[in-house]
């Protein structure tokens, strides 16, 4: 679907997707196709036994699998008391818009994620450091996770597209071939009818040949 059709409120958590097992060419084909068509992919994925709705979005050189919220997880805005666009008494004046625009321009800047820190997390880590220095710690052994297994085969999208296009021609061929057995059956039916006619005529001739001999004995 078109990239602009999905509201940002449905996007939840991004994951970077990288090619494996010599799949760079297929990866590039999918990425570049999505970029040129302005489309994104929508799919269902399973992560740690839980099913998620996800969007596959190209971002520069990488494909991003962004987990999404399900439809029933996003509330409708119909019940909110919102000012309608263009409603009487809600439209700002030209001077108000000009002043607001000047304020926005003055506060605008380029996006730099390093400028924004999680202050709550920083406070927690500071508390942890204090406990470590005070010797109030315990050793915790983390369970080792097994490395995920990857399939050795890489799907060739070009070959897959060719098969898909050839599928229509094969279906048409199969549909026409289904009519041939019917014709054979019809021909075999005619043959059987002819054989039955010949058999009936032979029986009639035999009976007519036997009848005179009986009449002679009676005489």
PDB file of N, CA, C and O in Angstrom, residues 133-200:
ATOM      1  N   UNK A 133      29.050   0.732  44.319  1.00  0.00           N
ATOM      2  CA  UNK A 133      30.182   1.256  45.083  1.00  0.00           C
ATOM      3  C   UNK A 133      30.057   0.935  46.569  1.00  0.00           C
ATOM      4  O   UNK A 133      31.061   0.765  47.265  1.00  0.00           O
ATOM      5  N   UNK A 134      28.812   0.830  47.039  1.00  0.00           N
ATOM      6  CA  UNK A 134      28.587   0.511  48.449  1.00  0.00           C
ATOM      7  C   UNK A 134      28.654  -0.988  48.712  1.00  0.00           C
ATOM      8  O   UNK A 134      28.553  -1.423  49.865  1.00  0.00           O
ATOM      9  N   UNK A 135      28.811  -1.793  47.668  1.00  0.00           N
ATOM     10  CA  UNK A 135      28.908  -3.243  47.829  1.00  0.00           C
ATOM     11  C   UNK A 135      27.577  -3.931  48.001  1.00  0.00           C
ATOM     12  O   UNK A 135      27.517  -5.100  48.398  1.00  0.00           O
ATOM     13  N   UNK A 136      26.487  -3.258  47.716  1.00  0.00           N
ATOM     14  CA  UNK A 136      25.154  -3.851  47.857  1.00  0.00           C
ATOM     15  C   UNK A 136      24.713  -4.463  46.526  1.00  0.00           C
ATOM     16  O   UNK A 136      23.745  -4.036  45.900  1.00  0.00           O
ATOM     17  N   UNK A 137      25.449  -5.479  46.100  1.00  0.00           N
ATOM     18  CA  UNK A 137      25.141  -6.120  44.815  1.00  0.00           C
ATOM     19  C   UNK A 137      25.122  -7.632  44.965  1.00  0.00           C
ATOM     20  O   UNK A 137      25.665  -8.190  45.924  1.00  0.00           O
ATOM     21  N   UNK A 138      24.494  -8.303  44.021  1.00  0.00           N
ATOM     22  CA  UNK A 138      24.453  -9.756  43.943  1.00  0.00           C
ATOM     23  C   UNK A 138      24.788 -10.180  42.524  1.00  0.00           C
ATOM     24  O   UNK A 138      24.474  -9.476  41.555  1.00  0.00           O
ATOM     25  N   UNK A 139      25.432 -11.347  42.413  1.00  0.00           N
ATOM     26  CA  UNK A 139      25.803 -11.864  41.096  1.00  0.00           C
ATOM     27  C   UNK A 139      24.608 -12.550  40.451  1.00  0.00           C
ATOM     28  O   UNK A 139      23.980 -13.425  41.061  1.00  0.00           O
ATOM     29  N   UNK A 140      24.301 -12.157  39.265  1.00  0.00           N
ATOM     30  CA  UNK A 140      23.176 -12.732  38.518  1.00  0.00           C
ATOM     31  C   UNK A 140      23.718 -13.355  37.242  1.00  0.00           C
ATOM     32  O   UNK A 140      24.427 -12.700  36.472  1.00  0.00           O
ATOM     33  N   UNK A 141      23.396 -14.631  37.042  1.00  0.00           N
ATOM     34  CA  UNK A 141      23.842 -15.338  35.838  1.00  0.00           C
ATOM     35  C   UNK A 141      22.728 -15.272  34.803  1.00  0.00           C
ATOM     36  O   UNK A 141      21.619 -15.769  35.036  1.00  0.00           O
ATOM     37  N   UNK A 142      23.015 -14.652  33.692  1.00  0.00           N
ATOM     38  CA  UNK A 142      22.023 -14.542  32.632  1.00  0.00           C
ATOM     39  C   UNK A 142      21.982 -15.828  31.811  1.00  0.00           C
ATOM     40  O   UNK A 142      23.031 -16.410  31.504  1.00  0.00           O
ATOM     41  N   UNK A 143      20.790 -16.302  31.466  1.00  0.00           N
ATOM     42  CA  UNK A 143      20.689 -17.507  30.632  1.00  0.00           C
ATOM     43  C   UNK A 143      21.224 -17.238  29.235  1.00  0.00           C
ATOM     44  O   UNK A 143      21.002 -16.163  28.667  1.00  0.00           O
ATOM     45  N   UNK A 144      21.954 -18.214  28.710  1.00  0.00           N
ATOM     46  CA  UNK A 144      22.511 -18.062  27.370  1.00  0.00           C
ATOM     47  C   UNK A 144      21.457 -18.403  26.326  1.00  0.00           C
ATOM     48  O   UNK A 144      20.802 -19.442  26.403  1.00  0.00           O
ATOM     49  N   UNK A 145      21.315 -17.514  25.383  1.00  0.00           N
ATOM     50  CA  UNK A 145      20.353 -17.730  24.310  1.00  0.00           C
ATOM     51  C   UNK A 145      21.045 -18.395  23.133  1.00  0.00           C
ATOM     52  O   UNK A 145      22.171 -18.044  22.777  1.00  0.00           O
ATOM     53  N   UNK A 146      20.348 -19.364  22.548  1.00  0.00           N
ATOM     54  CA  UNK A 146      20.897 -20.041  21.381  1.00  0.00           C
ATOM     55  C   UNK A 146      20.819 -19.128  20.166  1.00  0.00           C
ATOM     56  O   UNK A 146      19.865 -18.371  19.995  1.00  0.00           O
ATOM     57  N   UNK A 147      21.845 -19.222  19.348  1.00  0.00           N
ATOM     58  CA  UNK A 147      21.867 -18.402  18.133  1.00  0.00           C
ATOM     59  C   UNK A 147      20.757 -18.855  17.197  1.00  0.00           C
ATOM     60  O   UNK A 147      20.529 -20.052  17.021  1.00  0.00           O
ATOM     61  N   UNK A 148      20.022 -17.925  16.608  1.00  0.00           N
ATOM     62  CA  UNK A 148      18.928 -18.312  15.704  1.00  0.00           C
ATOM     63  C   UNK A 148      19.458 -18.995  14.458  1.00  0.00           C
ATOM     64  O   UNK A 148      20.537 -18.674  13.958  1.00  0.00           O
ATOM     65  N   UNK A 149      18.693 -19.968  13.984  1.00  0.00           N
ATOM     66  CA  UNK A 149      19.062 -20.684  12.775  1.00  0.00           C
ATOM     67  C   UNK A 149      18.425 -20.005  11.567  1.00  0.00           C
ATOM     68  O   UNK A 149      17.257 -19.639  11.594  1.00  0.00           O
ATOM     69  N   UNK A 150      19.210 -19.860  10.521  1.00  0.00           N
ATOM     70  CA  UNK A 150      18.723 -19.220   9.309  1.00  0.00           C
ATOM     71  C   UNK A 150      18.645 -20.248   8.190  1.00  0.00           C
ATOM     72  O   UNK A 150      19.456 -21.170   8.113  1.00  0.00           O
ATOM     73  N   UNK A 151      17.686 -20.059   7.346  1.00  0.00           N
ATOM     74  CA  UNK A 151      17.538 -20.961   6.204  1.00  0.00           C
ATOM     75  C   UNK A 151      18.669 -20.726   5.208  1.00  0.00           C
ATOM     76  O   UNK A 151      19.137 -19.604   5.027  1.00  0.00           O
ATOM     77  N   UNK A 152      19.104 -21.819   4.569  1.00  0.00           N
ATOM     78  CA  UNK A 152      20.194 -21.711   3.606  1.00  0.00           C
ATOM     79  C   UNK A 152      19.724 -21.191   2.254  1.00  0.00           C
ATOM     80  O   UNK A 152      20.508 -20.661   1.478  1.00  0.00           O
ATOM     81  N   UNK A 153      18.444 -21.397   1.968  1.00  0.00           N
ATOM     82  CA  UNK A 153      17.951 -20.988   0.657  1.00  0.00           C
ATOM     83  C   UNK A 153      17.537 -19.526   0.673  1.00  0.00           C
ATOM     84  O   UNK A 153      16.969 -19.034   1.635  1.00  0.00           O
ATOM     85  N   UNK A 154      17.828 -18.834  -0.423  1.00  0.00           N
ATOM     86  CA  UNK A 154      17.445 -17.436  -0.588  1.00  0.00           C
ATOM     87  C   UNK A 154      16.440 -17.353  -1.727  1.00  0.00           C
ATOM     88  O   UNK A 154      16.693 -17.845  -2.825  1.00  0.00           O
ATOM     89  N   UNK A 155      15.294 -16.762  -1.463  1.00  0.00           N
ATOM     90  CA  UNK A 155      14.246 -16.673  -2.475  1.00  0.00           C
ATOM     91  C   UNK A 155      14.627 -15.631  -3.518  1.00  0.00           C
ATOM     92  O   UNK A 155      14.963 -14.500  -3.182  1.00  0.00           O
ATOM     93  N   UNK A 156      14.590 -16.025  -4.775  1.00  0.00           N
ATOM     94  CA  UNK A 156      14.878 -15.113  -5.877  1.00  0.00           C
ATOM     95  C   UNK A 156      13.571 -14.445  -6.289  1.00  0.00           C
ATOM     96  O   UNK A 156      12.678 -15.086  -6.848  1.00  0.00           O
ATOM     97  N   UNK A 157      13.444 -13.149  -6.008  1.00  0.00           N
ATOM     98  CA  UNK A 157      12.198 -12.449  -6.314  1.00  0.00           C
ATOM     99  C   UNK A 157      11.941 -12.390  -7.812  1.00  0.00           C
ATOM    100  O   UNK A 157      10.793 -12.432  -8.253  1.00  0.00           O
ATOM    101  N   UNK A 158      13.006 -12.291  -8.606  1.00  0.00           N
ATOM    102  CA  UNK A 158      12.829 -12.239 -10.056  1.00  0.00           C
ATOM    103  C   UNK A 158      12.202 -13.529 -10.564  1.00  0.00           C
ATOM    104  O   UNK A 158      11.258 -13.514 -11.359  1.00  0.00           O
ATOM    105  N   UNK A 159      12.715 -14.664 -10.092  1.00  0.00           N
ATOM    106  CA  UNK A 159      12.162 -15.955 -10.498  1.00  0.00           C
ATOM    107  C   UNK A 159      10.736 -16.113  -9.995  1.00  0.00           C
ATOM    108  O   UNK A 159       9.869 -16.659 -10.680  1.00  0.00           O
ATOM    109  N   UNK A 160      10.477 -15.606  -8.789  1.00  0.00           N
ATOM    110  CA  UNK A 160       9.138 -15.690  -8.214  1.00  0.00           C
ATOM    111  C   UNK A 160       8.137 -14.891  -9.042  1.00  0.00           C
ATOM    112  O   UNK A 160       7.007 -15.332  -9.272  1.00  0.00           O
ATOM    113  N   UNK A 161       8.554 -13.724  -9.509  1.00  0.00           N
ATOM    114  CA  UNK A 161       7.683 -12.904 -10.347  1.00  0.00           C
ATOM    115  C   UNK A 161       7.406 -13.586 -11.682  1.00  0.00           C
ATOM    116  O   UNK A 161       6.282 -13.557 -12.187  1.00  0.00           O
ATOM    117  N   UNK A 162       8.435 -14.211 -12.259  1.00  0.00           N
ATOM    118  CA  UNK A 162       8.253 -14.911 -13.530  1.00  0.00           C
ATOM    119  C   UNK A 162       7.284 -16.074 -13.383  1.00  0.00           C
ATOM    120  O   UNK A 162       6.435 -16.310 -14.239  1.00  0.00           O
ATOM    121  N   UNK A 163       7.389 -16.805 -12.277  1.00  0.00           N
ATOM    122  CA  UNK A 163       6.458 -17.912 -12.034  1.00  0.00           C
ATOM    123  C   UNK A 163       5.033 -17.405 -11.888  1.00  0.00           C
ATOM    124  O   UNK A 163       4.085 -18.016 -12.366  1.00  0.00           O
ATOM    125  N   UNK A 164       4.904 -16.274 -11.201  1.00  0.00           N
ATOM    126  CA  UNK A 164       3.575 -15.707 -10.997  1.00  0.00           C
ATOM    127  C   UNK A 164       2.939 -15.296 -12.311  1.00  0.00           C
ATOM    128  O   UNK A 164       1.751 -15.498 -12.535  1.00  0.00           O
ATOM    129  N   UNK A 165       3.754 -14.707 -13.207  1.00  0.00           N
ATOM    130  CA  UNK A 165       3.237 -14.283 -14.505  1.00  0.00           C
ATOM    131  C   UNK A 165       2.883 -15.483 -15.378  1.00  0.00           C
ATOM    132  O   UNK A 165       1.920 -15.453 -16.136  1.00  0.00           O
ATOM    133  N   UNK A 166       3.684 -16.564 -15.287  1.00  0.00           N
ATOM    134  CA  UNK A 166       3.411 -17.762 -16.078  1.00  0.00           C
ATOM    135  C   UNK A 166       2.213 -18.533 -15.546  1.00  0.00           C
ATOM    136  O   UNK A 166       1.637 -19.347 -16.247  1.00  0.00           O
ATOM    137  N   UNK A 167       1.845 -18.277 -14.301  1.00  0.00           N
ATOM    138  CA  UNK A 167       0.736 -19.004 -13.699  1.00  0.00           C
ATOM    139  C   UNK A 167      -0.564 -18.807 -14.438  1.00  0.00           C
ATOM    140  O   UNK A 167      -1.358 -19.726 -14.603  1.00  0.00           O
ATOM    141  N   UNK A 168      -0.801 -17.576 -14.948  1.00  0.00           N
ATOM    142  CA  UNK A 168      -2.035 -17.301 -15.675  1.00  0.00           C
ATOM    143  C   UNK A 168      -2.126 -18.101 -16.954  1.00  0.00           C
ATOM    144  O   UNK A 168      -3.172 -18.631 -17.313  1.00  0.00           O
ATOM    145  N   UNK A 169      -0.992 -18.225 -17.667  1.00  0.00           N
ATOM    146  CA  UNK A 169      -0.982 -18.981 -18.921  1.00  0.00           C
ATOM    147  C   UNK A 169      -1.219 -20.462 -18.673  1.00  0.00           C
ATOM    148  O   UNK A 169      -1.924 -21.134 -19.414  1.00  0.00           O
ATOM    149  N   UNK A 170      -0.640 -21.003 -17.582  1.00  0.00           N
ATOM    150  CA  UNK A 170      -0.824 -22.416 -17.270  1.00  0.00           C
ATOM    151  C   UNK A 170      -2.269 -22.727 -16.931  1.00  0.00           C
ATOM    152  O   UNK A 170      -2.813 -23.749 -17.310  1.00  0.00           O
ATOM    153  N   UNK A 171      -2.926 -21.818 -16.205  1.00  0.00           N
ATOM    154  CA  UNK A 171      -4.325 -22.034 -15.848  1.00  0.00           C
ATOM    155  C   UNK A 171      -5.201 -22.065 -17.089  1.00  0.00           C
ATOM    156  O   UNK A 171      -6.131 -22.849 -17.197  1.00  0.00           O
ATOM    157  N   UNK A 172      -4.898 -21.175 -18.043  1.00  0.00           N
ATOM    158  CA  UNK A 172      -5.677 -21.142 -19.271  1.00  0.00           C
ATOM    159  C   UNK A 172      -5.490 -22.430 -20.059  1.00  0.00           C
ATOM    160  O   UNK A 172      -6.423 -22.975 -20.638  1.00  0.00           O
ATOM    161  N   UNK A 173      -4.265 -22.971 -20.085  1.00  0.00           N
ATOM    162  CA  UNK A 173      -3.983 -24.217 -20.792  1.00  0.00           C
ATOM    163  C   UNK A 173      -4.709 -25.382 -20.148  1.00  0.00           C
ATOM    164  O   UNK A 173      -5.281 -26.230 -20.820  1.00  0.00           O
ATOM    165  N   UNK A 174      -4.714 -25.423 -18.817  1.00  0.00           N
ATOM    166  CA  UNK A 174      -5.407 -26.497 -18.111  1.00  0.00           C
ATOM    167  C   UNK A 174      -6.906 -26.435 -18.357  1.00  0.00           C
ATOM    168  O   UNK A 174      -7.580 -27.442 -18.492  1.00  0.00           O
ATOM    169  N   UNK A 175      -7.447 -25.229 -18.417  1.00  0.00           N
ATOM    170  CA  UNK A 175      -8.882 -25.078 -18.629  1.00  0.00           C
ATOM    171  C   UNK A 175      -9.288 -25.600 -19.993  1.00  0.00           C
ATOM    172  O   UNK A 175     -10.325 -26.237 -20.158  1.00  0.00           O
ATOM    173  N   UNK A 176      -8.454 -25.356 -21.025  1.00  0.00           N
ATOM    174  CA  UNK A 176      -8.781 -25.831 -22.366  1.00  0.00           C
ATOM    175  C   UNK A 176      -8.587 -27.329 -22.482  1.00  0.00           C
ATOM    176  O   UNK A 176      -9.287 -28.007 -23.218  1.00  0.00           O
ATOM    177  N   UNK A 177      -7.623 -27.887 -21.732  1.00  0.00           N
ATOM    178  CA  UNK A 177      -7.363 -29.319 -21.812  1.00  0.00           C
ATOM    179  C   UNK A 177      -8.461 -30.129 -21.143  1.00  0.00           C
ATOM    180  O   UNK A 177      -8.645 -31.298 -21.428  1.00  0.00           O
ATOM    181  N   UNK A 178      -9.216 -29.499 -20.245  1.00  0.00           N
ATOM    182  CA  UNK A 178     -10.306 -30.210 -19.579  1.00  0.00           C
ATOM    183  C   UNK A 178     -11.427 -30.556 -20.547  1.00  0.00           C
ATOM    184  O   UNK A 178     -12.204 -31.465 -20.318  1.00  0.00           O
ATOM    185  N   UNK A 179     -11.534 -29.787 -21.632  1.00  0.00           N
ATOM    186  CA  UNK A 179     -12.607 -30.040 -22.583  1.00  0.00           C
ATOM    187  C   UNK A 179     -12.319 -31.255 -23.453  1.00  0.00           C
ATOM    188  O   UNK A 179     -13.224 -31.845 -24.020  1.00  0.00           O
ATOM    189  N   UNK A 180     -11.052 -31.646 -23.620  1.00  0.00           N
ATOM    190  CA  UNK A 180     -10.694 -32.747 -24.500  1.00  0.00           C
ATOM    191  C   UNK A 180     -11.227 -34.088 -24.019  1.00  0.00           C
ATOM    192  O   UNK A 180     -11.754 -34.856 -24.805  1.00  0.00           O
ATOM    193  N   UNK A 181     -11.113 -34.438 -22.725  1.00  0.00           N
ATOM    194  CA  UNK A 181     -11.673 -35.717 -22.278  1.00  0.00           C
ATOM    195  C   UNK A 181     -13.156 -35.827 -22.551  1.00  0.00           C
ATOM    196  O   UNK A 181     -13.662 -36.898 -22.848  1.00  0.00           O
ATOM    197  N   UNK A 182     -13.873 -34.691 -22.472  1.00  0.00           N
ATOM    198  CA  UNK A 182     -15.303 -34.723 -22.738  1.00  0.00           C
ATOM    199  C   UNK A 182     -15.555 -35.121 -24.175  1.00  0.00           C
ATOM    200  O   UNK A 182     -16.478 -35.871 -24.491  1.00  0.00           O
ATOM    201  N   UNK A 183     -14.709 -34.602 -25.083  1.00  0.00           N
ATOM    202  CA  UNK A 183     -14.857 -34.948 -26.490  1.00  0.00           C
ATOM    203  C   UNK A 183     -14.573 -36.419 -26.709  1.00  0.00           C
ATOM    204  O   UNK A 183     -15.237 -37.100 -27.484  1.00  0.00           O
ATOM    205  N   UNK A 184     -13.551 -36.936 -25.993  1.00  0.00           N
ATOM    206  CA  UNK A 184     -13.228 -38.357 -26.113  1.00  0.00           C
ATOM    207  C   UNK A 184     -14.370 -39.214 -25.611  1.00  0.00           C
ATOM    208  O   UNK A 184     -14.707 -40.231 -26.182  1.00  0.00           O
ATOM    209  N   UNK A 185     -14.962 -38.766 -24.483  1.00  0.00           N
ATOM    210  CA  UNK A 185     -16.085 -39.516 -23.939  1.00  0.00           C
ATOM    211  C   UNK A 185     -17.243 -39.540 -24.921  1.00  0.00           C
ATOM    212  O   UNK A 185     -17.925 -40.532 -25.095  1.00  0.00           O
ATOM    213  N   UNK A 186     -17.447 -38.386 -25.574  1.00  0.00           N
ATOM    214  CA  UNK A 186     -18.536 -38.306 -26.534  1.00  0.00           C
ATOM    215  C   UNK A 186     -18.286 -39.248 -27.701  1.00  0.00           C
ATOM    216  O   UNK A 186     -19.177 -39.937 -28.177  1.00  0.00           O
ATOM    217  N   UNK A 187     -17.015 -39.285 -28.158  1.00  0.00           N
ATOM    218  CA  UNK A 187     -16.669 -40.163 -29.270  1.00  0.00           C
ATOM    219  C   UNK A 187     -16.821 -41.619 -28.868  1.00  0.00           C
ATOM    220  O   UNK A 187     -17.328 -42.447 -29.627  1.00  0.00           O
ATOM    221  N   UNK A 188     -16.374 -41.956 -27.653  1.00  0.00           N
ATOM    222  CA  UNK A 188     -16.501 -43.333 -27.192  1.00  0.00           C
ATOM    223  C   UNK A 188     -17.959 -43.709 -27.015  1.00  0.00           C
ATOM    224  O   UNK A 188     -18.355 -44.848 -27.211  1.00  0.00           O
ATOM    225  N   UNK A 189     -18.787 -42.729 -26.656  1.00  0.00           N
ATOM    226  CA  UNK A 189     -20.220 -42.992 -26.518  1.00  0.00           C
ATOM    227  C   UNK A 189     -20.840 -43.346 -27.848  1.00  0.00           C
ATOM    228  O   UNK A 189     -21.678 -44.240 -27.955  1.00  0.00           O
ATOM    229  N   UNK A 190     -20.419 -42.614 -28.908  1.00  0.00           N
ATOM    230  CA  UNK A 190     -20.930 -42.920 -30.241  1.00  0.00           C
ATOM    231  C   UNK A 190     -20.496 -44.307 -30.677  1.00  0.00           C
ATOM    232  O   UNK A 190     -21.261 -45.060 -31.286  1.00  0.00           O
ATOM    233  N   UNK A 191     -19.254 -44.678 -30.379  1.00  0.00           N
ATOM    234  CA  UNK A 191     -18.745 -46.002 -30.742  1.00  0.00           C
ATOM    235  C   UNK A 191     -19.536 -47.096 -30.044  1.00  0.00           C
ATOM    236  O   UNK A 191     -19.882 -48.123 -30.629  1.00  0.00           O
ATOM    237  N   UNK A 192     -19.817 -46.854 -28.741  1.00  0.00           N
ATOM    238  CA  UNK A 192     -20.590 -47.838 -27.982  1.00  0.00           C
ATOM    239  C   UNK A 192     -21.990 -47.975 -28.546  1.00  0.00           C
ATOM    240  O   UNK A 192     -22.553 -49.072 -28.609  1.00  0.00           O
ATOM    241  N   UNK A 193     -22.568 -46.855 -28.983  1.00  0.00           N
ATOM    242  CA  UNK A 193     -23.919 -46.898 -29.550  1.00  0.00           C
ATOM    243  C   UNK A 193     -23.933 -47.698 -30.841  1.00  0.00           C
ATOM    244  O   UNK A 193     -24.845 -48.488 -31.105  1.00  0.00           O
ATOM    245  N   UNK A 194     -22.892 -47.484 -31.669  1.00  0.00           N
ATOM    246  CA  UNK A 194     -22.807 -48.240 -32.919  1.00  0.00           C
ATOM    247  C   UNK A 194     -22.654 -49.726 -32.646  1.00  0.00           C
ATOM    248  O   UNK A 194     -23.264 -50.572 -33.301  1.00  0.00           O
ATOM    249  N   UNK A 195     -21.808 -50.064 -31.647  1.00  0.00           N
ATOM    250  CA  UNK A 195     -21.593 -51.473 -31.315  1.00  0.00           C
ATOM    251  C   UNK A 195     -22.875 -52.112 -30.820  1.00  0.00           C
ATOM    252  O   UNK A 195     -23.195 -53.256 -31.143  1.00  0.00           O
ATOM    253  N   UNK A 196     -23.629 -51.360 -30.012  1.00  0.00           N
ATOM    254  CA  UNK A 196     -24.895 -51.888 -29.495  1.00  0.00           C
ATOM    255  C   UNK A 196     -25.885 -52.111 -30.624  1.00  0.00           C
ATOM    256  O   UNK A 196     -26.635 -53.089 -30.641  1.00  0.00           O
ATOM    257  N   UNK A 197     -25.905 -51.209 -31.604  1.00  0.00           N
ATOM    258  CA  UNK A 197     -26.822 -51.346 -32.747  1.00  0.00           C
ATOM    259  C   UNK A 197     -26.483 -52.578 -33.565  1.00  0.00           C
ATOM    260  O   UNK A 197     -27.358 -53.343 -33.979  1.00  0.00           O
ATOM    261  N   UNK A 198     -25.160 -52.774 -33.797  1.00  0.00           N
ATOM    262  CA  UNK A 198     -24.732 -53.944 -34.564  1.00  0.00           C
ATOM    263  C   UNK A 198     -25.084 -55.233 -33.836  1.00  0.00           C
ATOM    264  O   UNK A 198     -25.528 -56.205 -34.425  1.00  0.00           O
ATOM    265  N   UNK A 199     -24.872 -55.237 -32.502  1.00  0.00           N
ATOM    266  CA  UNK A 199     -25.171 -56.434 -31.714  1.00  0.00           C
ATOM    267  C   UNK A 199     -26.650 -56.755 -31.755  1.00  0.00           C
ATOM    268  O   UNK A 199     -27.055 -57.906 -31.882  1.00  0.00           O
ATOM    269  N   UNK A 200     -27.475 -55.695 -31.661  1.00  0.00           N
ATOM    270  CA  UNK A 200     -28.928 -55.904 -31.692  1.00  0.00           C
ATOM    271  C   UNK A 200     -29.369 -56.439 -33.046  1.00  0.00           C
ATOM    272  O   UNK A 200     -30.231 -57.316 -33.144  1.00  0.00           O
TER     273      UNK A 200
END
